[in-house]
GROMACS .gro file of C-alpha atoms in nm:
model
  344
    1MET     CA    1   1.518   1.397  11.232
    2ILE     CA    2   1.275   1.659  11.339
    3MET     CA    3   1.543   1.929  11.359
    4LYS     CA    4   1.683   1.834  11.018
    5THR     CA    5   1.345   1.855  10.864
    6ALA     CA    6   1.283   2.191  11.022
    7GLY     CA    7   1.619   2.314  10.901
    8THR     CA    8   1.537   2.195  10.562
    9GLN     CA    9   1.201   2.370  10.572
   10ILE     CA   10   1.362   2.690  10.699
   11ALA     CA   11   1.620   2.672  10.421
   12SER     CA   12   1.349   2.622  10.161
   13HIS     CA   13   1.182   2.948  10.269
   14ARG     CA   14   1.503   3.151  10.282
   15PRO     CA   15   1.508   3.441  10.027
   16ALA     CA   16   1.736   3.386   9.728
   17GLY     CA   17   1.939   3.700   9.786
   18ASN     CA   18   1.921   3.963   9.505
   19SER     CA   19   1.827   3.719   9.220
   20PRO     CA   20   1.506   3.830   9.033
   21SER     CA   21   1.215   3.600   9.039
   22ALA     CA   22   1.082   3.440   8.723
   23ALA     CA   23   0.785   3.677   8.723
   24THR     CA   24   1.016   3.978   8.750
   25ARG     CA   25   1.230   3.853   8.464
   26SER     CA   26   0.922   3.793   8.250
   27THR     CA   27   0.794   4.146   8.321
   28ALA     CA   28   1.129   4.297   8.231
   29GLU     CA   29   1.158   4.097   7.909
   30GLY     CA   30   0.804   4.199   7.810
   31GLN     CA   31   0.890   4.563   7.868
   32VAL     CA   32   1.198   4.528   7.651
   33ARG     CA   33   0.992   4.368   7.377
   34ARG     CA   34   0.732   4.645   7.400
   35ASP     CA   35   1.001   4.910   7.386
   36SER     CA   36   1.155   4.733   7.088
   37SER     CA   37   0.817   4.713   6.913
   38ILE     CA   38   0.751   5.081   6.973
   39GLY     CA   39   1.095   5.167   6.836
   40THR     CA   40   1.041   4.948   6.530
   41ALA     CA   41   0.697   5.104   6.469
   42GLU     CA   42   0.844   5.453   6.490
   43VAL     CA   43   1.116   5.360   6.244
   44LEU     CA   44   0.858   5.211   6.004
   45THR     CA   45   0.638   5.518   6.043
   46ASP     CA   46   0.930   5.747   5.963
   47ARG     CA   47   1.024   5.531   5.667
   48THR     CA   48   0.665   5.532   5.540
   49ARG     CA   49   0.647   5.910   5.570
   50SER     CA   50   0.973   5.939   5.379
   51GLN     CA   51   0.847   5.706   5.106
   52HIS     CA   52   0.521   5.902   5.078
   53LYS     CA   53   0.719   6.223   5.037
   54GLU     CA   54   0.937   6.065   4.769
   55LEU     CA   55   0.628   5.931   4.590
   56GLU     CA   56   0.462   6.273   4.597
   57ALA     CA   57   0.779   6.428   4.456
   58VAL     CA   58   0.782   6.171   4.174
   59ARG     CA   59   0.415   6.240   4.102
   60ARG     CA   60   0.480   6.614   4.085
   61GLU     CA   61   0.770   6.560   3.847
   62HIS     CA   62   0.557   6.326   3.636
   63THR     CA   63   0.280   6.587   3.619
   64LYS     CA   64   0.530   6.853   3.515
   65LEU     CA   65   0.671   6.621   3.247
   66GLN     CA   66   0.323   6.544   3.115
   67GLN     CA   67   0.245   6.915   3.100
   68ALA     CA   68   0.572   6.985   2.917
   69ILE     CA   69   0.501   6.709   2.664
   70TYR     CA   70   0.147   6.839   2.614
   71GLU     CA   71   0.278   7.191   2.552
   72ALA     CA   72   0.538   7.053   2.309
   73ALA     CA   73   0.261   6.869   2.125
   74GLN     CA   74   0.066   7.194   2.090
   75VAL     CA   75   0.375   7.366   1.948
   76GLN     CA   76   0.418   7.075   1.710
   77ARG     CA   77   0.059   7.109   1.591
   78ARG     CA   78   0.110   7.481   1.530
   79LEU     CA   79   0.422   7.406   1.325
   80CYS     CA   80   0.210   7.183   1.101
   81SER     CA   81   0.004   7.465   0.958
   82PRO     CA   82  -0.205   7.599   0.806
   83ARG     CA   83  -0.433   7.301   0.867
   84GLU     CA   84  -0.697   7.432   0.626
   85LEU     CA   85  -0.652   7.675   0.339
   86VAL     CA   86  -0.849   7.802   0.041
   87TRP     CA   87  -0.599   7.921  -0.219
   88GLY     CA   88  -0.753   8.037  -0.546
   89GLU     CA   89  -0.912   7.730  -0.704
   90PHE     CA   90  -0.751   7.495  -0.453
   91GLU     CA   91  -0.868   7.368  -0.115
   92ILE     CA   92  -0.609   7.215   0.120
   93ALA     CA   93  -0.676   7.029   0.443
   94GLY     CA   94  -0.452   6.816   0.662
   95GLU     CA   95  -0.461   6.633   0.995
   96ILE     CA   96  -0.240   6.412   1.213
   97PHE     CA   97  -0.357   6.151   1.467
   98PRO     CA   98  -0.050   6.075   1.683
   99VAL     CA   99  -0.037   5.747   1.875
  100ARG     CA  100   0.149   5.937   2.148
  101HIS     CA  101   0.144   6.304   2.242
  102LEU     CA  102   0.430   6.383   2.002
  103SER     CA  103   0.414   6.266   1.644
  104GLY     CA  104   0.685   6.149   1.406
  105ASP     CA  105   0.459   6.252   1.116
  106PHE     CA  106   0.436   6.610   0.995
  107PHE     CA  107   0.301   6.822   0.712
  108LYS     CA  108   0.350   7.181   0.607
  109VAL     CA  109   0.213   7.426   0.351
  110ILE     CA  110   0.472   7.686   0.245
  111GLN     CA  111   0.448   7.999   0.029
  112LEU     CA  112   0.724   7.989  -0.235
  113ASP     CA  113   0.721   8.295  -0.463
  114GLY     CA  114   0.386   8.247  -0.630
  115VAL     CA  115   0.369   7.870  -0.589
  116LEU     CA  116   0.269   7.663  -0.291
  117GLY     CA  117   0.503   7.411  -0.129
  118LEU     CA  118   0.337   7.096   0.007
  119VAL     CA  119   0.526   6.877   0.255
  120LEU     CA  120   0.434   6.549   0.422
  121GLY     CA  121   0.693   6.352   0.619
  122ASP     CA  122   0.724   6.045   0.838
  123ILE     CA  123   1.021   6.016   1.074
  124ALA     CA  124   1.111   5.662   1.179
  125GLY     CA  125   1.008   5.607   1.540
  126LYS     CA  126   0.759   5.783   1.763
  127GLY     CA  127   0.747   5.997   2.072
  128LEU     CA  128   1.008   6.240   2.202
  129SER     CA  129   1.301   6.159   1.973
  130ALA     CA  130   1.094   6.183   1.654
  131GLY     CA  131   0.920   6.495   1.782
  132ILE     CA  132   1.251   6.669   1.854
  133TRP     CA  133   1.389   6.587   1.508
  134GLN     CA  134   1.071   6.710   1.342
  135ALA     CA  135   1.133   7.082   1.399
  136HIS     CA  136   1.487   7.050   1.259
  137LEU     CA  137   1.364   6.866   0.950
  138MET     CA  138   1.088   7.115   0.880
  139ASP     CA  139   1.339   7.399   0.900
  140LEU     CA  140   1.573   7.216   0.659
  141ILE     CA  141   1.290   7.155   0.413
  142GLN     CA  142   1.178   7.517   0.417
  143ARG     CA  143   1.532   7.647   0.361
  144CYS     CA  144   1.612   7.401   0.082
  145SER     CA  145   1.276   7.454  -0.091
  146ARG     CA  146   1.356   7.826  -0.120
  147THR     CA  147   1.704   7.775  -0.263
  148HIS     CA  148   1.623   7.493  -0.511
  149LEU     CA  149   1.364   7.529  -0.784
  150HIS     CA  150   1.295   7.160  -0.851
  151PRO     CA  151   1.153   6.939  -0.574
  152ALA     CA  152   1.411   6.665  -0.646
  153ASP     CA  153   1.699   6.909  -0.592
  154ALA     CA  154   1.543   7.038  -0.270
  155VAL     CA  155   1.493   6.685  -0.136
  156ALA     CA  156   1.850   6.588  -0.230
  157ALA     CA  157   1.981   6.895  -0.044
  158VAL     CA  158   1.783   6.803   0.268
  159ASN     CA  159   1.922   6.450   0.251
  160ARG     CA  160   2.283   6.573   0.219
  161GLU     CA  161   2.247   6.803   0.520
  162LEU     CA  162   2.091   6.526   0.726
  163CYS     CA  163   2.373   6.285   0.643
  164LEU     CA  164   2.639   6.545   0.725
  165ASN     CA  165   2.499   6.579   1.077
  166GLN     CA  166   2.740   6.455   1.344
  167SER     CA  167   2.470   6.260   1.526
  168GLU     CA  168   2.296   5.969   1.360
  169PRO     CA  169   2.012   6.117   1.149
  170PRO     CA  170   1.665   5.970   1.157
  171ILE     CA  171   1.544   5.774   0.856
  172THR     CA  172   1.267   5.989   0.710
  173ALA     CA  173   1.015   5.936   0.433
  174LEU     CA  174   0.917   6.260   0.259
  175PHE     CA  175   0.681   6.385  -0.008
  176PHE     CA  176   0.754   6.737  -0.133
  177ALA     CA  177   0.563   6.912  -0.412
  178ARG     CA  178   0.529   7.257  -0.568
  179LEU     CA  179   0.178   7.355  -0.674
  180ASP     CA  180   0.172   7.612  -0.956
  181PRO     CA  181  -0.167   7.790  -0.973
  182GLU     CA  182  -0.096   7.940  -1.315
  183ARG     CA  183  -0.030   7.606  -1.481
  184ASN     CA  184  -0.245   7.401  -1.240
  185GLU     CA  185   0.056   7.172  -1.226
  186LEU     CA  186   0.194   6.974  -0.933
  187VAL     CA  187   0.568   6.898  -0.956
  188TYR     CA  188   0.672   6.651  -0.688
  189CYS     CA  189   0.938   6.423  -0.545
  190ASN     CA  190   0.842   6.121  -0.334
  191ALA     CA  191   1.124   5.997  -0.110
  192GLY     CA  192   0.998   5.672   0.038
  193LEU     CA  193   0.638   5.750   0.134
  194PRO     CA  194   0.350   5.539   0.003
  195PRO     CA  195   0.269   5.685  -0.340
  196PRO     CA  196   0.018   5.970  -0.304
  197LEU     CA  197  -0.298   5.930  -0.509
  198VAL     CA  198  -0.453   6.168  -0.760
  199LEU     CA  199  -0.825   6.093  -0.787
  200ARG     CA  200  -0.960   6.225  -1.115
  201ARG     CA  201  -1.306   6.360  -1.163
  202ASN     CA  202  -1.379   6.059  -1.387
  203GLN     CA  203  -1.292   5.828  -1.089
  204SER     CA  204  -0.957   5.712  -1.232
  205VAL     CA  205  -0.660   5.698  -0.996
  206GLN     CA  206  -0.298   5.797  -1.060
  207ARG     CA  207  -0.012   5.704  -0.824
  208LEU     CA  208   0.275   5.951  -0.771
  209GLU     CA  209   0.582   5.727  -0.748
  210GLU     CA  210   0.862   5.939  -0.897
  211GLY     CA  211   1.135   6.027  -0.644
  212GLY     CA  212   1.400   5.823  -0.464
  213PRO     CA  213   1.499   5.654  -0.136
  214MET     CA  214   1.422   5.769   0.218
  215LEU     CA  215   1.630   6.049   0.365
  216GLY     CA  216   1.915   5.999   0.609
  217ALA     CA  217   2.052   5.669   0.477
  218LEU     CA  218   2.270   5.750   0.172
  219GLN     CA  219   2.443   6.087   0.146
  220LYS     CA  220   2.484   6.060  -0.232
  221ALA     CA  221   2.133   5.934  -0.303
  222THR     CA  222   1.981   6.072  -0.622
  223TYR     CA  223   1.623   6.188  -0.668
  224SER     CA  224   1.397   6.270  -0.959
  225SER     CA  225   1.087   6.486  -0.999
  226GLY     CA  226   0.753   6.397  -1.152
  227SER     CA  227   0.466   6.621  -1.256
  228VAL     CA  228   0.092   6.594  -1.286
  229ASP     CA  229  -0.185   6.834  -1.389
  230LEU     CA  230  -0.472   6.896  -1.148
  231ASN     CA  231  -0.793   6.961  -1.338
  232PRO     CA  232  -1.119   7.092  -1.189
  233GLY     CA  233  -1.264   6.825  -0.961
  234ASP     CA  234  -0.930   6.639  -0.923
  235MET     CA  235  -0.798   6.563  -0.578
  236LEU     CA  236  -0.458   6.471  -0.429
  237LEU     CA  237  -0.434   6.240  -0.128
  238ALA     CA  238  -0.091   6.225   0.040
  239TYR     CA  239  -0.063   6.007   0.352
  240SER     CA  240   0.174   5.829   0.586
  241ASP     CA  241   0.197   5.449   0.596
  242GLY     CA  242   0.031   5.445   0.939
  243LEU     CA  243  -0.299   5.514   0.763
  244THR     CA  244  -0.296   5.229   0.511
  245GLU     CA  245  -0.130   4.988   0.758
  246CYS     CA  246  -0.395   5.049   1.025
  247ARG     CA  247  -0.527   4.705   1.131
  248ASN     CA  248  -0.861   4.572   1.250
  249SER     CA  249  -0.931   4.286   1.492
  250GLN     CA  250  -0.886   4.033   1.207
  251GLU     CA  251  -0.531   4.166   1.148
  252GLU     CA  252  -0.637   4.307   0.810
  253GLU     CA  253  -0.475   4.629   0.692
  254PHE     CA  254  -0.678   4.921   0.561
  255GLU     CA  255  -0.464   4.931   0.243
  256THR     CA  256  -0.466   5.169  -0.052
  257GLY     CA  257  -0.772   5.016  -0.217
  258ARG     CA  258  -0.998   5.104   0.075
  259LEU     CA  259  -0.844   5.453   0.090
  260SER     CA  260  -0.918   5.532  -0.273
  261ALA     CA  261  -1.268   5.381  -0.243
  262ALA     CA  262  -1.344   5.596   0.062
  263ALA     CA  263  -1.227   5.910  -0.119
  264LYS     CA  264  -1.415   5.822  -0.439
  265SER     CA  265  -1.739   5.794  -0.244
  266LEU     CA  266  -1.694   6.160  -0.146
  267SER     CA  267  -1.649   6.292  -0.498
  268GLY     CA  268  -1.748   6.658  -0.513
  269ALA     CA  269  -1.714   6.714  -0.138
  270THR     CA  270  -1.485   6.979   0.008
  271ALA     CA  271  -1.128   6.890   0.099
  272ASN     CA  272  -1.215   6.928   0.467
  273LYS     CA  273  -1.507   6.686   0.446
  274VAL     CA  274  -1.301   6.435   0.246
  275LEU     CA  275  -1.027   6.458   0.510
  276PHE     CA  276  -1.237   6.385   0.816
  277SER     CA  277  -1.476   6.141   0.652
  278THR     CA  278  -1.180   5.939   0.522
  279LEU     CA  279  -1.010   5.939   0.861
  280ALA     CA  280  -1.340   5.834   1.019
  281THR     CA  281  -1.357   5.542   0.774
  282VAL     CA  282  -1.007   5.434   0.875
  283LEU     CA  283  -1.085   5.446   1.247
  284ASP     CA  284  -1.418   5.270   1.201
  285PHE     CA  285  -1.232   4.997   1.012
  286ALA     CA  286  -0.988   4.958   1.304
  287GLY     CA  287  -1.275   4.941   1.553
  288ALA     CA  288  -1.147   4.865   1.903
  289CYS     CA  289  -0.788   4.819   1.782
  290PRO     CA  290  -0.586   5.133   1.856
  291PRO     CA  291  -0.356   5.252   1.575
  292GLU     CA  292   0.004   5.136   1.614
  293ASP     CA  293   0.151   5.424   1.414
  294ASP     CA  294   0.078   5.792   1.356
  295LEU     CA  295  -0.192   5.860   1.096
  296THR     CA  296  -0.150   6.160   0.865
  297LEU     CA  297  -0.358   6.264   0.567
  298LEU     CA  298  -0.323   6.570   0.341
  299ILE     CA  299  -0.594   6.657   0.086
  300VAL     CA  300  -0.549   6.900  -0.204
  301ARG     CA  301  -0.858   6.952  -0.420
  302ARG     CA  302  -0.904   7.173  -0.722
  303ARG     CA  303  -1.255   7.309  -0.710
  304GLU     CA  304  -1.493   7.339  -0.999
  305VAL     CA  305  -1.423   7.662  -1.190
  306ALA     CA  306  -1.768   7.815  -1.133
  307LEU     CA  307  -1.749   7.742  -0.759
  308ALA     CA  308  -1.396   7.877  -0.735
  309ASP     CA  309  -1.494   8.201  -0.911
  310ARG     CA  310  -1.794   8.243  -0.684
  311THR     CA  311  -1.632   8.168  -0.349
  312SER     CA  312  -1.262   8.252  -0.386
  313GLU     CA  313  -1.171   8.508  -0.122
  314HIS     CA  314  -0.796   8.510  -0.164
  315ASN     CA  315  -0.734   8.575  -0.536
  316GLY     CA  316  -0.449   8.325  -0.543
  317ASN     CA  317  -0.268   8.480  -0.249
  318PHE     CA  318  -0.138   8.282   0.046
  319SER     CA  319  -0.341   8.388   0.349
  320VAL     CA  320  -0.463   8.284   0.690
  321PRO     CA  321  -0.706   7.990   0.664
  322ARG     CA  322  -1.072   8.061   0.724
  323ARG     CA  323  -1.071   7.840   1.032
  324GLN     CA  324  -0.852   7.581   1.194
  325LEU     CA  325  -0.940   7.216   1.139
  326THR     CA  326  -0.945   7.148   1.511
  327THR     CA  327  -1.253   7.369   1.544
  328THR     CA  328  -1.437   7.236   1.241
  329VAL     CA  329  -1.759   7.042   1.306
  330ARG     CA  330  -1.692   6.679   1.226
  331PRO     CA  331  -1.897   6.486   0.972
  332ARG     CA  332  -2.163   6.257   1.113
  333GLN     CA  333  -1.951   5.950   1.035
  334VAL     CA  334  -1.696   6.047   1.300
  335THR     CA  335  -1.776   5.881   1.632
  336ASN     CA  336  -1.731   6.043   1.972
  337ARG     CA  337  -1.419   5.836   2.027
  338GLN     CA  338  -1.267   5.956   1.701
  339ALA     CA  339  -1.356   6.319   1.773
  340ALA     CA  340  -1.192   6.283   2.114
  341ILE     CA  341  -0.874   6.156   1.947
  342THR     CA  342  -0.879   6.450   1.705
  343ASN     CA  343  -0.911   6.704   1.984
  344SER     CA  344  -0.647   6.541   2.210
   0.00000   0.00000   0.00000
């Protein structure tokens, strides 16, 4: 019994050959896990670096795109010119507040053999697509206005060319007029814009509704011209629907009534002052609600005869405006926020 027990004890202390102990196995497994963790961390670090590089590349491309859009917006603003003009007895001032960098609205003042062409348009949509179409439309309007005497014929020609385009043309509202300084007559065609207003010196209001449908929908659409005399002290207000449809926090629209009231309160003021004071009234009405559509306003005012004789510098000739609207000091009614929008 004693020998058996001793044998048993000797056997129990005999080494287990080459088999690793539990502690050795645990150490080895821990090392493997550590190596695996280090490898995983390195992979994640490499992946993070790669993602950071990709993100930086995207940011650089985004910055380049923003810069390109900004430069395109500046070109667009230069195309809509002159933004202020004194032409014989007439003062002209216009401005656009785009809801994005590029506007679907546009205006243009064109010299047409002794008369002045006035253009205000609103392309359906906003942003890049409308901005790209704008330059093409303005070129069409200028070409057709030089080959057709009557505004209705010029507008019809623009519509035909738009509809003949292989790609789908944009639906465009357009007001085109010819201002004759000899007759003090405005001959116009209104293709789908809100009727421009003529505010008389006696405070009466006339709506210019003669014209036809929007451009780009019907190739054979017909248009007609209307005419109106502009007497000393009279003023034309042409505008896009974004102005009168501007809403406040109560979901009320600015509407034509408020527009004419704002302009009437400025009777006798210069076209430039009427322009910015009226736009300030619109933006004050909207308050904290940002406009949902581009706002465009064009003012044409026939000055009082005595004032025109005393201050006219151009003798009825088309010339460079005295200063650009973007550098004009704003009326006191325009808030800092509104001035910032104007200068954007």
